[in-house]
Amino acid sequence: MAGNSARRNRRTSNKKGAQVGSGGQRRRGLEGKGPTPPAEMRKGHAKQRVAQAQARRAQGRKTDPRRGAGKGKGSSELVVGRNSVFEALRDGVPATTLYVQQFIDNDERVRDALRLASERGGIHLMEAPRPELDRMTNGLSHQGLVLQVPPYAYAHPEDLTTAAFDDGEDPLIVALDGVTDPRNLGAVVRSVAAFGGHGVVVPERRAAGMTAGAWKTSAGTAARTPVARATNLTRALEAYQKAGLTVVGLAADGDTDVTELDVLDGPVVVVVGSEGKGLSRLVGETCDLRVRIPMPGGDAESLNAGVAAGVVLYEAARRRA
């Protein structure tokens, strides 16, 4: 008889849906999902797609600190980590974009970095999901903050002499040969600014470039002291010689003490080599003079590039005064 079957689990009612309860699903459905998140954080939103695309482009433009960018072209650099980003912003390192991880823990360093970026102006604030920041930084510990530094606009070596002559001054230039530590480059830039020099020349290859680390060490002086990049340092020095400059190379086995160098009060290029290897052979042969820095203490065999350049620049400034 219909509806009177003895089979187990046989449906005997025409009612649809759950008979006992919904397991709380209906109640939870009425609770809502909280405030609407920003557009950049909503999956599928156009602004989130723009943020992710910009993050991917920034990853493609990331540079190796050992490489530099030519004037008007090149690659940007990424500064990662809360302390590093904060210090870069505090020290005036140029920046275009500050990437902030979605749902980041808002601690003091994050608040300070956001405040500095807002106060400086011209820095875009971009929120990005953690996977995007991981890809941008190749898995480095970014701690939710990534700062994009634009490529440095290098001058041409001839620009340094032209600017000096236009001001009616004898050029005082420092050229670095084989110096690969950006902090040394930043220290040299700072010394050039302090003692009235007209700029720094670095080779295009196997040399430090104006990275965020160099900017920080320069203590802001990189904003007003030009750094030029030479395709071939030897040829750049020869061009300076033709323009009337004396090329002076610093070497431990130099023939004259720098304190006895009379040419420092005229147009001069001071060439500083790396602490370990000194001047390369071709650059050393190109120099008009090879001089040494007297070290009566005798405890150190050599000085790093930043200190050596500072000593010579001080002597040049003293003579020119």
Short mmCIF file of C-alpha atoms in Angstrom, two decimals:
data_model
loop_
_atom_site.label_atom_id
_atom_site.label_comp_id
_atom_site.label_asym_id
_atom_site.label_seq_id
_atom_site.Cartn_x
_atom_site.Cartn_y
_atom_site.Cartn_z
CA MET A 1 0.00 0.00 0.00
CA ALA A 2 1.39 3.42 -0.95
CA GLY A 3 3.10 5.20 1.91
CA ASN A 4 3.07 2.07 3.97
CA SER A 5 6.28 0.49 2.67
CA ALA A 6 8.54 -1.26 5.16
CA ARG A 7 11.71 -0.34 3.25
CA ARG A 8 14.25 1.59 5.36
CA ASN A 9 15.07 5.25 4.61
CA ARG A 10 12.11 5.51 2.28
CA ARG A 11 10.83 9.07 1.97
CA THR A 12 7.29 9.27 3.26
CA SER A 13 6.74 13.05 3.12
CA ASN A 14 6.35 15.52 0.28
CA LYS A 15 8.00 18.38 2.27
CA LYS A 16 11.30 19.68 0.85
CA GLY A 17 14.45 20.93 2.64
CA ALA A 18 15.94 20.13 6.02
CA GLN A 19 13.48 18.88 8.58
CA VAL A 20 15.51 19.26 11.77
CA GLY A 21 17.54 22.44 11.09
CA SER A 22 20.01 24.12 8.77
CA GLY A 23 23.04 23.69 10.99
CA GLY A 24 23.25 27.44 11.57
CA GLN A 25 23.81 28.25 7.90
CA ARG A 26 20.76 30.47 7.63
CA ARG A 27 21.67 32.39 10.78
CA ARG A 28 25.28 32.91 9.63
CA GLY A 29 24.05 34.08 6.27
CA LEU A 30 22.21 36.92 7.98
CA GLU A 31 25.21 38.11 9.99
CA GLY A 32 26.97 39.89 7.11
CA LYS A 33 30.67 39.97 6.22
CA GLY A 34 31.76 43.20 7.86
CA PRO A 35 32.72 46.49 6.18
CA THR A 36 33.52 46.50 2.48
CA PRO A 37 37.32 46.27 1.97
CA PRO A 38 39.16 48.84 -0.19
CA ALA A 39 38.98 48.35 -3.93
CA GLU A 40 42.64 47.29 -4.12
CA MET A 41 41.90 44.41 -1.75
CA ARG A 42 38.75 43.07 -3.45
CA LYS A 43 39.37 40.03 -5.58
CA GLY A 44 38.67 40.68 -9.24
CA HIS A 45 38.32 44.44 -8.83
CA ALA A 46 39.94 46.59 -11.52
CA LYS A 47 42.06 48.48 -8.97
CA GLN A 48 43.42 45.23 -7.56
CA ARG A 49 44.39 44.10 -11.06
CA VAL A 50 46.18 47.42 -11.60
CA ALA A 51 48.07 47.03 -8.30
CA GLN A 52 49.11 43.49 -9.16
CA ALA A 53 50.23 44.53 -12.65
CA GLN A 54 52.33 47.36 -11.24
CA ALA A 55 53.90 44.98 -8.74
CA ARG A 56 54.81 42.57 -11.55
CA ARG A 57 56.35 45.39 -13.59
CA ALA A 58 58.37 46.48 -10.60
CA GLN A 59 59.69 42.96 -10.24
CA GLY A 60 60.78 42.97 -13.88
CA ARG A 61 62.61 46.27 -13.40
CA LYS A 62 64.45 45.22 -10.24
CA THR A 63 68.20 45.70 -10.58
CA ASP A 64 71.29 43.93 -9.35
CA PRO A 65 73.22 46.35 -7.08
CA ARG A 66 76.40 45.49 -8.97
CA ARG A 67 74.90 46.93 -12.15
CA GLY A 68 74.02 50.52 -12.81
CA ALA A 69 71.69 52.38 -15.08
CA GLY A 70 72.77 54.62 -17.89
CA LYS A 71 71.52 58.14 -18.16
CA GLY A 72 67.86 58.11 -19.11
CA LYS A 73 67.55 54.34 -18.99
CA GLY A 74 68.17 51.40 -16.71
CA SER A 75 66.51 49.57 -13.89
CA SER A 76 64.94 50.51 -10.63
CA GLU A 77 65.94 49.05 -7.29
CA LEU A 78 63.87 47.61 -4.46
CA VAL A 79 64.53 48.30 -0.79
CA VAL A 80 62.89 45.63 1.37
CA GLY A 81 62.17 45.30 5.08
CA ARG A 82 60.57 47.68 7.58
CA ASN A 83 63.79 49.11 9.02
CA SER A 84 65.50 49.44 5.63
CA VAL A 85 62.49 51.14 4.06
CA PHE A 86 62.10 53.53 6.99
CA GLU A 87 65.81 54.46 6.95
CA ALA A 88 65.78 55.00 3.18
CA LEU A 89 62.79 57.34 3.46
CA ARG A 90 64.30 59.12 6.44
CA ASP A 91 67.65 59.64 4.67
CA GLY A 92 66.06 61.12 1.55
CA VAL A 93 66.66 58.22 -0.85
CA PRO A 94 64.62 58.95 -4.01
CA ALA A 95 61.57 56.72 -4.34
CA THR A 96 58.59 56.36 -6.64
CA THR A 97 56.36 53.76 -4.96
CA LEU A 98 55.91 52.30 -1.48
CA TYR A 99 54.27 48.87 -1.60
CA VAL A 100 52.39 47.87 1.55
CA GLN A 101 51.20 44.33 2.17
CA GLN A 102 47.47 43.82 2.58
CA PHE A 103 46.37 43.25 6.19
CA ILE A 104 49.84 44.20 7.47
CA ASP A 105 50.38 44.49 11.24
CA ASN A 106 50.41 48.24 11.77
CA ASP A 107 53.41 48.66 14.07
CA GLU A 108 55.48 51.79 14.72
CA ARG A 109 57.89 51.25 11.81
CA VAL A 110 55.03 50.84 9.36
CA ARG A 111 53.30 53.98 10.60
CA ASP A 112 56.55 55.98 10.43
CA ALA A 113 57.27 54.78 6.89
CA LEU A 114 53.78 55.70 5.72
CA ARG A 115 54.05 59.10 7.38
CA LEU A 116 57.43 59.88 5.76
CA ALA A 117 56.20 58.76 2.34
CA SER A 118 53.13 60.98 2.65
CA GLU A 119 55.13 63.98 3.89
CA ARG A 120 57.69 63.79 1.09
CA GLY A 121 55.09 63.72 -1.65
CA GLY A 122 55.50 62.19 -5.08
CA ILE A 123 55.64 58.65 -3.67
CA HIS A 124 52.74 56.43 -4.65
CA LEU A 125 51.29 54.22 -1.91
CA MET A 126 50.26 50.86 -3.31
CA GLU A 127 48.67 47.97 -1.43
CA ALA A 128 49.59 44.53 -2.73
CA PRO A 129 48.93 40.96 -1.58
CA ARG A 130 51.77 39.09 0.09
CA PRO A 131 52.33 36.68 -2.88
CA GLU A 132 52.99 39.66 -5.15
CA LEU A 133 55.55 41.12 -2.74
CA ASP A 134 57.18 37.70 -2.41
CA ARG A 135 57.56 37.53 -6.20
CA MET A 136 58.83 41.11 -6.42
CA THR A 137 61.56 40.46 -3.85
CA ASN A 138 62.40 36.90 -4.91
CA GLY A 139 61.36 35.58 -1.52
CA LEU A 140 63.34 38.04 0.62
CA SER A 141 62.02 38.90 4.07
CA HIS A 142 60.22 42.11 3.10
CA GLN A 143 58.07 42.22 6.28
CA GLY A 144 55.27 43.77 4.28
CA LEU A 145 57.13 46.89 3.06
CA VAL A 146 58.89 47.34 -0.29
CA LEU A 147 60.21 50.67 -1.57
CA GLN A 148 60.89 51.22 -5.26
CA VAL A 149 63.91 53.43 -6.01
CA PRO A 150 64.12 54.89 -9.54
CA PRO A 151 67.22 54.45 -11.69
CA TYR A 152 69.89 57.08 -11.09
CA ALA A 153 70.39 59.64 -13.87
CA TYR A 154 74.15 59.55 -14.43
CA ALA A 155 75.95 62.52 -15.94
CA HIS A 156 78.47 62.30 -18.78
CA PRO A 157 82.13 62.74 -17.72
CA GLU A 158 82.38 65.88 -19.86
CA ASP A 159 79.46 67.44 -17.97
CA LEU A 160 81.61 67.74 -14.84
CA THR A 161 84.36 69.79 -16.47
CA THR A 162 81.88 71.89 -18.45
CA ALA A 163 80.01 72.88 -15.27
CA ALA A 164 83.26 73.80 -13.48
CA PHE A 165 84.61 75.89 -16.35
CA ASP A 166 81.24 77.62 -16.77
CA ASP A 167 81.47 78.68 -13.10
CA GLY A 168 85.00 79.99 -13.64
CA GLU A 169 86.55 77.29 -11.43
CA ASP A 170 89.27 74.71 -11.93
CA PRO A 171 87.69 71.24 -12.01
CA LEU A 172 88.29 68.98 -9.02
CA ILE A 173 87.03 65.49 -9.88
CA VAL A 174 87.41 62.08 -8.27
CA ALA A 175 87.47 58.96 -10.46
CA LEU A 176 87.01 55.50 -8.93
CA ASP A 177 88.77 52.51 -10.44
CA GLY A 178 87.41 49.11 -9.42
CA VAL A 179 85.56 50.30 -6.31
CA THR A 180 82.64 47.91 -5.93
CA ASP A 181 81.21 48.85 -2.51
CA PRO A 182 78.30 51.33 -2.86
CA ARG A 183 79.03 52.63 0.63
CA ASN A 184 82.50 53.69 -0.49
CA LEU A 185 80.97 55.48 -3.46
CA GLY A 186 78.53 57.26 -1.16
CA ALA A 187 81.36 58.29 1.15
CA VAL A 188 83.35 59.70 -1.78
CA VAL A 189 80.32 61.66 -2.99
CA ARG A 190 79.94 63.09 0.50
CA SER A 191 83.62 64.13 0.62
CA VAL A 192 83.45 65.71 -2.83
CA ALA A 193 80.50 67.81 -1.69
CA ALA A 194 82.21 68.76 1.57
CA PHE A 195 85.47 69.96 -0.03
CA GLY A 196 84.10 71.76 -3.07
CA GLY A 197 84.65 69.08 -5.73
CA HIS A 198 82.73 68.99 -8.99
CA GLY A 199 81.73 65.35 -9.23
CA VAL A 200 82.65 61.68 -9.29
CA VAL A 201 83.32 59.38 -12.24
CA VAL A 202 82.74 55.62 -12.09
CA PRO A 203 83.25 52.96 -14.77
CA GLU A 204 80.23 51.34 -16.35
CA ARG A 205 81.35 47.80 -15.50
CA ARG A 206 82.70 46.08 -12.39
CA ALA A 207 82.06 49.13 -10.24
CA ALA A 208 79.60 50.33 -7.64
CA GLY A 209 76.62 52.33 -8.82
CA MET A 210 74.34 54.83 -7.14
CA THR A 211 72.16 52.36 -5.29
CA ALA A 212 70.03 53.08 -2.23
CA GLY A 213 73.03 52.15 -0.06
CA ALA A 214 75.21 54.74 -1.80
CA TRP A 215 72.47 57.37 -1.41
CA LYS A 216 72.21 56.68 2.32
CA THR A 217 75.98 56.87 2.88
CA SER A 218 76.15 60.15 0.97
CA ALA A 219 73.83 61.66 3.62
CA GLY A 220 71.80 63.48 0.99
CA THR A 221 74.75 65.07 -0.84
CA ALA A 222 74.11 62.85 -3.88
CA ALA A 223 71.19 65.13 -4.68
CA ARG A 224 73.59 68.00 -5.51
CA THR A 225 76.85 66.23 -6.44
CA PRO A 226 76.80 64.68 -9.93
CA VAL A 227 78.07 61.17 -10.55
CA ALA A 228 79.14 60.41 -14.12
CA ARG A 229 79.46 57.01 -15.71
CA ALA A 230 82.24 56.27 -18.20
CA THR A 231 82.01 53.45 -20.72
CA ASN A 232 85.81 53.22 -20.61
CA LEU A 233 87.57 54.88 -17.68
CA THR A 234 90.95 55.05 -19.44
CA ARG A 235 89.51 56.92 -22.41
CA ALA A 236 87.60 59.25 -20.07
CA LEU A 237 90.86 60.11 -18.28
CA GLU A 238 92.60 60.73 -21.62
CA ALA A 239 89.76 63.10 -22.59
CA TYR A 240 90.28 64.97 -19.31
CA GLN A 241 93.99 65.28 -20.09
CA LYS A 242 93.17 66.80 -23.48
CA ALA A 243 90.91 69.29 -21.69
CA GLY A 244 93.87 70.44 -19.58
CA LEU A 245 93.34 68.42 -16.41
CA THR A 246 96.16 66.63 -14.57
CA VAL A 247 95.37 63.00 -13.76
CA VAL A 248 96.72 62.02 -10.34
CA GLY A 249 96.58 58.40 -9.26
CA LEU A 250 96.74 57.29 -5.62
CA ALA A 251 99.09 54.36 -5.10
CA ALA A 252 100.93 52.90 -2.14
CA ASP A 253 104.15 52.97 -4.19
CA GLY A 254 103.63 56.53 -5.45
CA ASP A 255 106.61 58.77 -6.15
CA THR A 256 105.40 61.81 -4.17
CA ASP A 257 103.51 62.47 -0.96
CA VAL A 258 100.13 64.04 -1.51
CA THR A 259 101.10 66.87 0.85
CA GLU A 260 103.77 67.93 -1.65
CA LEU A 261 101.49 67.87 -4.68
CA ASP A 262 101.35 71.38 -6.13
CA VAL A 263 98.98 70.48 -8.98
CA LEU A 264 96.05 70.13 -6.58
CA ASP A 265 95.36 73.85 -6.80
CA GLY A 266 94.67 73.55 -10.55
CA PRO A 267 92.37 71.46 -12.76
CA VAL A 268 92.85 67.89 -11.56
CA VAL A 269 91.34 64.42 -11.53
CA VAL A 270 92.17 62.24 -8.53
CA VAL A 271 91.96 58.53 -9.33
CA VAL A 272 91.32 56.17 -6.40
CA GLY A 273 91.59 52.40 -6.77
CA SER A 274 90.16 49.59 -4.70
CA GLU A 275 91.60 48.94 -1.26
CA GLY A 276 92.91 45.50 -2.17
CA LYS A 277 94.06 45.77 -5.79
CA GLY A 278 94.73 49.48 -6.14
CA LEU A 279 94.81 50.99 -9.63
CA SER A 280 94.43 48.75 -12.64
CA ARG A 281 97.38 48.58 -15.03
CA LEU A 282 95.93 50.68 -17.87
CA VAL A 283 94.55 53.33 -15.55
CA GLY A 284 97.85 53.51 -13.67
CA GLU A 285 99.77 53.98 -16.92
CA THR A 286 97.40 56.77 -17.97
CA CYS A 287 97.98 58.84 -14.81
CA ASP A 288 100.31 61.83 -15.13
CA LEU A 289 101.44 61.42 -11.52
CA ARG A 290 101.30 58.63 -8.96
CA VAL A 291 101.21 59.85 -5.37
CA ARG A 292 100.93 58.25 -1.95
CA ILE A 293 99.29 59.23 1.31
CA PRO A 294 101.87 59.25 4.12
CA MET A 295 100.80 57.09 7.05
CA PRO A 296 103.29 57.53 9.90
CA GLY A 297 101.33 55.15 12.12
CA GLY A 298 102.28 52.19 9.97
CA ASP A 299 99.55 49.95 11.34
CA ALA A 300 97.49 50.02 8.14
CA GLU A 301 98.80 49.06 4.73
CA SER A 302 96.09 50.97 2.87
CA LEU A 303 92.98 53.10 3.29
CA ASN A 304 89.58 52.41 1.82
CA ALA A 305 88.46 54.53 -1.13
CA GLY A 306 86.23 56.82 0.91
CA VAL A 307 88.93 57.75 3.42
CA ALA A 308 91.69 58.09 0.80
CA ALA A 309 89.59 60.40 -1.36
CA GLY A 310 88.70 62.50 1.69
CA VAL A 311 92.37 63.02 2.58
CA VAL A 312 93.30 64.20 -0.92
CA LEU A 313 90.22 66.39 -1.26
CA TYR A 314 91.01 68.09 2.03
CA GLU A 315 94.55 68.85 0.83
CA ALA A 316 93.17 70.21 -2.45
CA ALA A 317 90.64 72.40 -0.63
CA ARG A 318 93.38 73.70 1.70
CA ARG A 319 95.60 74.68 -1.22
CA ARG A 320 92.76 76.30 -3.15
CA ALA A 321 91.68 78.35 -0.15
#
